[in-house]
């Protein structure tokens, strides 16, 4: 494993690419500021070319979190548009109270929102299957999350889909790179959704009708619907955890607050709509050697607000942290024991990066340097 020369991005991140100078893709294409008016004109042209029978100016997938709150406000206030919001809700028992209040807040701000809730038994069965077979419980839920927005767009004849960040530019997930930096039509090729096919779920859920909402529309359906996904960070200056949190908070968004002992998100403003995602962040850390703190720190180093050395100190402190109580709750939610949880986690961990003593792991690599 090696690190980017500028930030703390790692070569083990799926689908990443480094240039000959040793910079990760996000660092090699980073621009501090850009001509907003010029870019906005370009995007408005795209929107005008995709006029539809709907009176909405596209669809924005939301969770009520900091990013979607900032995006909704941006479309309304900066571009003067009227998007339809679509939220795929976590089931009862998983969705958090903060998540519910933040979704309420978006409606209070004046947006129309379509809420989608999928059957909780299939949902939990798929989470369990994803965890046991891929070491990533969110593999199935991400399918539903990504698929729900184009499905509503096709059903309503809406041609524009707004999506927050370009994962290639934010993290280095090159599989989604389109023909233009704002073109998101390859979004479904990200590492988790991998094109959107759900046949792998058949072993967990036999009745294919229950998987309909997990299946991403085919390329043929997307092209027939004349759909264009637009990455909004092309238009938004400083699309960062910090700035998005501040803008959202100024519009009624509520955060969890930092938990500096049990949570790698040291700002306490990310992924608030449910808590088990922190378990997935631990699993990702064990597989690839980077956690939640690294994601935040990399953006801050690029923006110049943190030095690489300060970033290393933060990552050393927070990337590996997790909450034992949450692991108990997660194990109970998907119907396994805590012992089984750790045995699965260990089986997916990278032995080149970690050593184990019972269920406690120890990092073998040096942050900022590698293996
Ligand atoms: Zn970098």
Coordinates of C-alpha atoms and ligand atoms in Angstrom, one line a residue:
X1 CA 0.0 0.0 0.0
X2 CA 1.3 3.4 -0.9
X3 CA 0.1 7.0 -0.2
X4 CA -0.6 10.0 -2.4
X5 CA 2.3 12.5 -2.1
X6 CA -0.1 15.3 -1.3
X7 CA -3.0 13.9 0.7
X8 CA -3.5 10.5 2.5
X9 CA -5.3 8.7 -0.3
X10 CA -4.1 5.1 -0.6
X11 CA -3.4 2.8 -3.5
X12 CA -5.6 0.1 -2.0
X13 CA -8.8 2.2 -2.6
X14 CA -10.9 0.4 -5.2
X15 CA -10.6 1.8 -8.8
X16 CA -8.1 4.6 -7.8
X17 CA -5.4 5.9 -10.1
X18 CA -2.1 7.7 -9.3
X19 CA -0.2 9.9 -11.8
X20 CA 3.6 9.6 -12.4
X21 CA 4.3 12.3 -9.8
X22 CA 2.6 10.1 -7.2
X23 CA -0.5 12.2 -6.8
X24 CA -3.9 10.5 -6.5
X25 CA -6.5 11.5 -9.2
X26 CA -8.4 13.9 -7.0
X27 CA -5.2 15.8 -6.1
X28 CA -4.0 15.8 -9.7
X29 CA -7.2 17.5 -11.0
X30 CA -7.9 19.7 -7.9
X31 CA -8.7 23.4 -8.6
X32 CA -9.1 25.8 -5.8
X33 CA -11.7 28.0 -7.4
X34 CA -13.4 28.3 -10.8
X35 CA -15.6 30.6 -12.9
X36 CA -19.0 29.7 -11.5
X37 CA -21.0 31.8 -14.0
X38 CA -19.4 30.0 -17.0
X39 CA -20.0 26.6 -15.5
X40 CA -23.6 27.4 -14.5
X41 CA -24.3 28.6 -18.1
X42 CA -23.1 25.3 -19.4
X43 CA -25.2 23.3 -17.0
X44 CA -28.4 25.4 -17.6
X45 CA -27.9 24.7 -21.3
X46 CA -27.9 21.0 -20.6
X47 CA -31.0 21.4 -18.4
X48 CA -32.8 23.3 -21.1
X49 CA -32.0 20.7 -23.7
X50 CA -33.7 18.1 -21.5
X51 CA -37.1 19.7 -21.0
X52 CA -39.7 17.2 -19.9
X53 CA -43.4 16.9 -19.4
X54 CA -42.9 17.5 -15.6
X55 CA -42.9 20.9 -14.0
X56 CA -39.9 19.9 -11.9
X57 CA -36.4 20.9 -12.9
X58 CA -35.0 17.4 -12.3
X59 CA -34.8 15.1 -9.4
X60 CA -32.4 15.3 -6.4
X61 CA -31.8 12.1 -4.3
X62 CA -31.7 13.2 -0.7
X63 CA -31.1 11.6 2.7
X64 CA -31.7 14.9 4.6
X65 CA -27.9 14.9 5.5
X66 CA -25.5 17.8 5.1
X67 CA -24.7 17.3 1.5
X68 CA -28.3 16.8 0.2
X69 CA -29.5 19.8 2.3
X70 CA -26.8 22.0 0.8
X71 CA -27.6 20.7 -2.7
X72 CA -31.3 21.3 -2.4
X73 CA -30.7 24.9 -1.2
X74 CA -28.1 25.4 -4.0
X75 CA -30.5 24.4 -6.8
X76 CA -33.3 26.6 -5.4
X77 CA -31.3 29.7 -4.4
X78 CA -28.3 29.8 -6.8
X79 CA -29.8 28.3 -9.9
X80 CA -33.5 29.3 -9.3
X81 CA -34.7 25.7 -10.0
X82 CA -37.5 23.6 -8.5
X83 CA -36.2 20.1 -8.0
X84 CA -38.3 17.1 -6.9
X85 CA -36.6 15.4 -3.9
X86 CA -36.6 11.6 -3.7
X87 CA -35.6 9.9 -0.5
X88 CA -35.1 6.1 0.0
X89 CA -35.8 5.7 3.7
X90 CA -34.1 3.2 6.0
X91 CA -36.7 0.9 7.6
X92 CA -38.1 1.4 11.1
X93 CA -35.5 0.2 13.7
X94 CA -32.7 1.4 11.5
X95 CA -33.5 5.0 10.5
X96 CA -32.3 7.4 13.2
X97 CA -34.4 10.1 14.8
X98 CA -32.0 12.8 13.6
X99 CA -32.4 11.4 10.1
X100 CA -36.2 11.7 10.3
X101 CA -35.9 15.3 11.6
X102 CA -33.5 16.3 8.8
X103 CA -35.9 14.9 6.2
X104 CA -38.7 16.9 7.8
X105 CA -36.5 19.9 7.6
X106 CA -36.2 19.7 3.8
X107 CA -39.9 19.6 3.4
X108 CA -40.3 22.5 5.8
X109 CA -37.8 24.4 3.6
X110 CA -40.5 24.2 0.8
X111 CA -39.4 21.2 -1.3
X112 CA -41.7 18.4 -2.6
X113 CA -40.3 15.0 -1.6
X114 CA -41.2 11.5 -2.7
X115 CA -40.4 9.0 0.1
X116 CA -39.8 5.4 -0.7
X117 CA -39.7 2.6 1.9
X118 CA -38.9 -1.0 1.0
X119 CA -40.1 -4.1 2.8
X120 CA -37.9 -4.5 6.0
X121 CA -37.7 -8.3 5.9
X122 CA -36.1 -8.5 2.5
X123 CA -34.0 -5.4 3.4
X124 CA -32.5 -7.1 6.5
X125 CA -32.1 -10.5 4.7
X126 CA -30.1 -8.8 2.0
X127 CA -28.0 -6.8 4.6
X128 CA -27.1 -10.1 6.3
X129 CA -26.3 -11.8 3.0
X130 CA -24.1 -8.8 1.9
X131 CA -22.3 -8.7 5.2
X132 CA -21.6 -12.5 5.3
X133 CA -20.6 -12.8 1.6
X134 CA -19.0 -9.4 0.8
X135 CA -18.0 -8.0 4.2
X136 CA -20.1 -5.0 3.3
X137 CA -23.6 -4.9 4.6
X138 CA -24.5 -1.8 2.5
X139 CA -23.9 -3.5 -0.8
X140 CA -27.6 -4.3 -1.2
X141 CA -28.9 -1.1 0.3
X142 CA -26.6 1.0 -1.9
X143 CA -28.2 -0.8 -4.9
X144 CA -31.6 0.4 -3.8
X145 CA -30.3 3.9 -3.0
X146 CA -28.7 4.4 -6.4
X147 CA -31.6 2.8 -8.3
X148 CA -34.5 4.6 -6.6
X149 CA -33.6 8.0 -8.2
X150 CA -33.5 7.0 -11.9
X151 CA -36.6 4.8 -11.3
X152 CA -38.6 7.7 -10.1
X153 CA -37.2 9.8 -13.0
X154 CA -38.3 7.3 -15.6
X155 CA -41.7 6.9 -14.0
X156 CA -42.3 10.6 -14.0
X157 CA -40.7 11.4 -17.3
X158 CA -38.1 13.6 -15.7
X159 CA -34.8 13.7 -17.6
X160 CA -32.3 15.5 -15.3
X161 CA -30.9 13.9 -12.1
X162 CA -28.8 16.0 -9.8
X163 CA -26.2 14.1 -7.9
X164 CA -23.8 15.7 -5.3
X165 CA -20.3 14.6 -5.7
X166 CA -18.3 13.1 -8.6
X167 CA -16.7 10.1 -6.8
X168 CA -13.8 10.2 -9.2
X169 CA -12.9 13.8 -8.3
X170 CA -13.8 13.5 -4.6
X171 CA -12.2 10.2 -3.8
X172 CA -10.6 8.8 -6.9
X173 CA -13.3 6.2 -7.8
X174 CA -12.4 6.2 -11.5
X175 CA -15.0 3.7 -12.7
X176 CA -17.7 6.4 -12.7
X177 CA -15.7 8.9 -14.9
X178 CA -17.9 10.3 -17.7
X179 CA -17.2 12.3 -20.8
X180 CA -17.3 15.6 -18.9
X181 CA -16.5 16.3 -15.2
X182 CA -20.2 16.9 -14.6
X183 CA -21.4 13.9 -16.5
X184 CA -22.7 11.3 -14.0
X185 CA -24.3 8.7 -16.4
X186 CA -21.7 6.1 -15.4
X187 CA -22.5 6.5 -11.7
X188 CA -23.8 2.9 -11.4
X189 CA -20.4 1.5 -12.3
X190 CA -19.0 2.5 -8.9
X191 CA -17.3 -0.3 -6.9
X192 CA -20.4 -1.2 -4.8
X193 CA -23.1 -1.1 -7.4
X194 CA -20.9 -2.4 -10.2
X195 CA -23.4 -1.8 -13.1
X196 CA -26.5 -2.4 -11.0
X197 CA -27.2 -6.1 -11.7
X198 CA -28.9 -7.8 -8.8
X199 CA -28.6 -11.5 -9.8
X200 CA -26.2 -12.0 -6.9
X201 CA -29.1 -11.3 -4.5
X202 CA -31.1 -14.3 -5.8
X203 CA -29.3 -16.6 -3.3
X204 CA -30.7 -14.6 -0.4
X205 CA -34.2 -13.7 -1.8
X206 CA -35.8 -16.2 -4.1
X207 CA -38.8 -14.1 -5.1
X208 CA -37.3 -11.8 -7.9
X209 CA -40.3 -9.5 -7.6
X210 CA -39.0 -8.4 -4.2
X211 CA -35.7 -7.3 -5.9
X212 CA -37.3 -5.0 -8.4
X213 CA -36.5 -1.8 -6.5
X214 CA -32.9 -2.9 -6.0
X215 CA -32.3 -3.2 -9.8
X216 CA -30.8 -0.1 -11.5
X217 CA -32.4 0.7 -14.8
X218 CA -30.5 -0.8 -17.8
X219 CA -28.5 1.4 -20.2
X220 CA -31.3 1.0 -22.7
X221 CA -33.9 2.3 -20.3
X222 CA -31.7 5.2 -19.3
X223 CA -31.1 6.1 -22.9
X224 CA -34.8 5.7 -23.8
X225 CA -35.7 8.0 -21.0
X226 CA -33.1 10.5 -22.3
X227 CA -31.7 10.8 -18.7
X228 CA -28.7 12.9 -17.8
X229 CA -27.1 12.7 -14.3
X230 CA -25.3 15.9 -13.4
X231 CA -22.6 15.9 -10.7
X232 CA -23.2 19.1 -8.7
X233 CA -19.8 19.5 -7.3
X234 CA -18.8 20.8 -10.8
X235 CA -20.9 23.9 -9.8
X236 CA -20.4 24.1 -6.1
X237 CA -17.2 25.8 -4.7
X238 CA -15.6 24.0 -1.8
X239 CA -17.8 20.9 -1.8
X240 CA -16.4 19.6 1.5
X241 CA -17.7 18.0 4.7
X242 CA -16.9 21.2 6.5
X243 CA -18.6 23.7 4.2
X244 CA -21.6 21.5 3.4
X245 CA -22.2 21.0 7.2
X246 CA -22.0 24.8 7.8
X247 CA -24.3 25.7 5.0
X248 CA -26.8 23.0 5.9
X249 CA -26.7 23.9 9.6
X250 CA -27.6 27.5 8.7
X251 CA -30.8 26.0 7.1
X252 CA -32.0 24.0 10.0
X253 CA -30.0 20.8 9.5
X254 CA -29.2 19.0 12.8
X255 CA -25.9 17.1 13.4
X256 CA -25.0 14.2 15.7
X257 CA -22.2 16.2 17.2
X258 CA -18.7 14.7 17.6
X259 CA -18.1 11.5 19.5
X260 CA -14.3 11.6 19.8
X261 CA -14.1 8.2 21.3
X262 CA -16.3 5.9 19.2
X263 CA -16.7 7.6 15.9
X264 CA -14.1 8.1 13.1
X265 CA -16.2 11.0 11.8
X266 CA -14.6 13.5 14.1
X267 CA -16.9 16.3 12.9
X268 CA -20.0 14.2 13.7
X269 CA -21.9 15.5 10.7
X270 CA -21.8 12.6 8.2
X271 CA -24.1 9.7 7.5
X272 CA -26.6 10.7 10.2
X273 CA -29.7 8.9 8.8
X274 CA -28.7 5.6 10.5
X275 CA -25.8 4.4 12.7
X276 CA -24.7 1.0 11.3
X277 CA -22.8 2.7 8.5
X278 CA -20.0 3.2 11.1
X279 CA -19.7 -0.6 11.3
X280 CA -19.2 -0.6 7.5
X281 CA -16.5 2.1 7.8
X282 CA -14.7 -0.3 10.2
X283 CA -15.0 -3.1 7.7
X284 CA -13.7 -0.9 4.9
X285 CA -10.8 0.1 7.1
X286 CA -9.9 -3.5 7.7
X287 CA -10.1 -4.4 4.0
X288 CA -8.3 -1.4 2.5
X289 CA -6.5 0.5 5.3
X290 CA -8.5 3.8 5.2
X291 CA -11.4 4.9 7.4
X292 CA -13.9 7.7 7.8
X293 CA -11.3 10.1 9.1
X294 CA -9.1 9.7 6.0
X295 CA -12.0 10.7 3.7
X296 CA -12.5 13.9 5.6
X297 CA -8.8 14.7 6.1
X298 CA -8.0 14.2 2.4
X299 CA -10.6 16.9 1.4
X300 CA -9.2 19.3 4.0
X301 CA -5.6 18.8 2.9
X302 CA -6.5 19.5 -0.7
X303 CA -8.4 22.7 0.3
X304 CA -5.2 23.8 2.2
X305 CA -7.0 24.0 5.6
X306 CA -4.9 21.1 7.0
X307 CA -1.3 20.2 6.4
X308 CA -0.4 16.6 5.5
X309 CA 1.3 16.2 8.9
X310 CA -1.8 17.5 10.8
X311 CA -3.8 15.1 8.7
X312 CA -1.6 12.1 9.7
X313 CA -2.0 12.9 13.4
X314 CA -5.8 13.0 13.0
X315 CA -6.0 9.8 10.9
X316 CA -3.7 8.1 13.5
X317 CA -6.2 9.1 16.2
X318 CA -9.6 8.4 14.5
X319 CA -9.4 6.1 11.4
X320 CA -9.6 2.9 13.4
X321 CA -12.1 3.8 16.2
X322 CA -15.4 1.9 16.5
X323 CA -18.1 1.4 19.1
X324 CA -18.5 -2.1 20.7
X325 CA -22.1 -1.3 21.6
X326 CA -22.9 -0.5 17.9
X327 CA -21.4 -3.8 16.8
X328 CA -23.6 -5.6 19.3
X329 CA -26.7 -3.8 18.0
X330 CA -25.8 -4.4 14.3
X331 CA -25.1 -8.1 15.0
X332 CA -28.5 -8.4 16.7
X333 CA -30.2 -6.5 13.8
X334 CA -29.0 -9.0 11.2
X335 CA -29.4 -12.0 13.5
X336 CA -25.8 -13.1 14.1
X337 CA -23.6 -13.2 17.3
X338 CA -20.8 -10.7 18.1
X339 CA -18.3 -13.6 17.8
X340 CA -19.6 -14.4 14.3
X341 CA -19.3 -10.7 13.4
X342 CA -15.6 -10.6 14.3
X343 CA -14.9 -13.8 12.6
X344 CA -16.4 -12.4 9.3
X345 CA -14.7 -9.1 9.8
X346 CA -11.3 -10.8 10.2
X347 CA -11.9 -13.1 7.2
X348 CA -12.3 -9.9 5.0
X349 CA -9.4 -8.0 6.6
X350 CA -6.2 -7.6 4.6
X351 CA -3.5 -9.7 6.3
X352 CA -0.8 -7.4 4.7
X353 CA -2.2 -4.5 6.6
X354 CA -3.3 -5.9 10.0
X355 CA -2.3 -8.5 12.6
X356 CA -4.9 -9.9 15.0
X357 CA -5.1 -10.9 18.6
X358 CA -8.5 -12.5 19.2
X359 CA -10.9 -9.8 17.8
X360 CA -8.5 -6.9 18.4
X361 CA -6.5 -5.8 15.3
X362 CA -3.3 -4.0 15.0
X363 CA -2.1 -1.8 12.1
X364 CA 1.0 -3.0 10.3
X365 CA 1.4 0.0 8.1
X366 CA 2.6 3.5 8.8
X367 CA 0.1 6.3 8.0
X368 CA 1.4 8.6 5.4
X369 CA 4.2 6.1 4.4
X370 CA 2.5 2.7 3.7
X371 CA 3.7 -0.8 3.9
Ligands
LIG1 ZN1 -4.1 12.9 -3.1

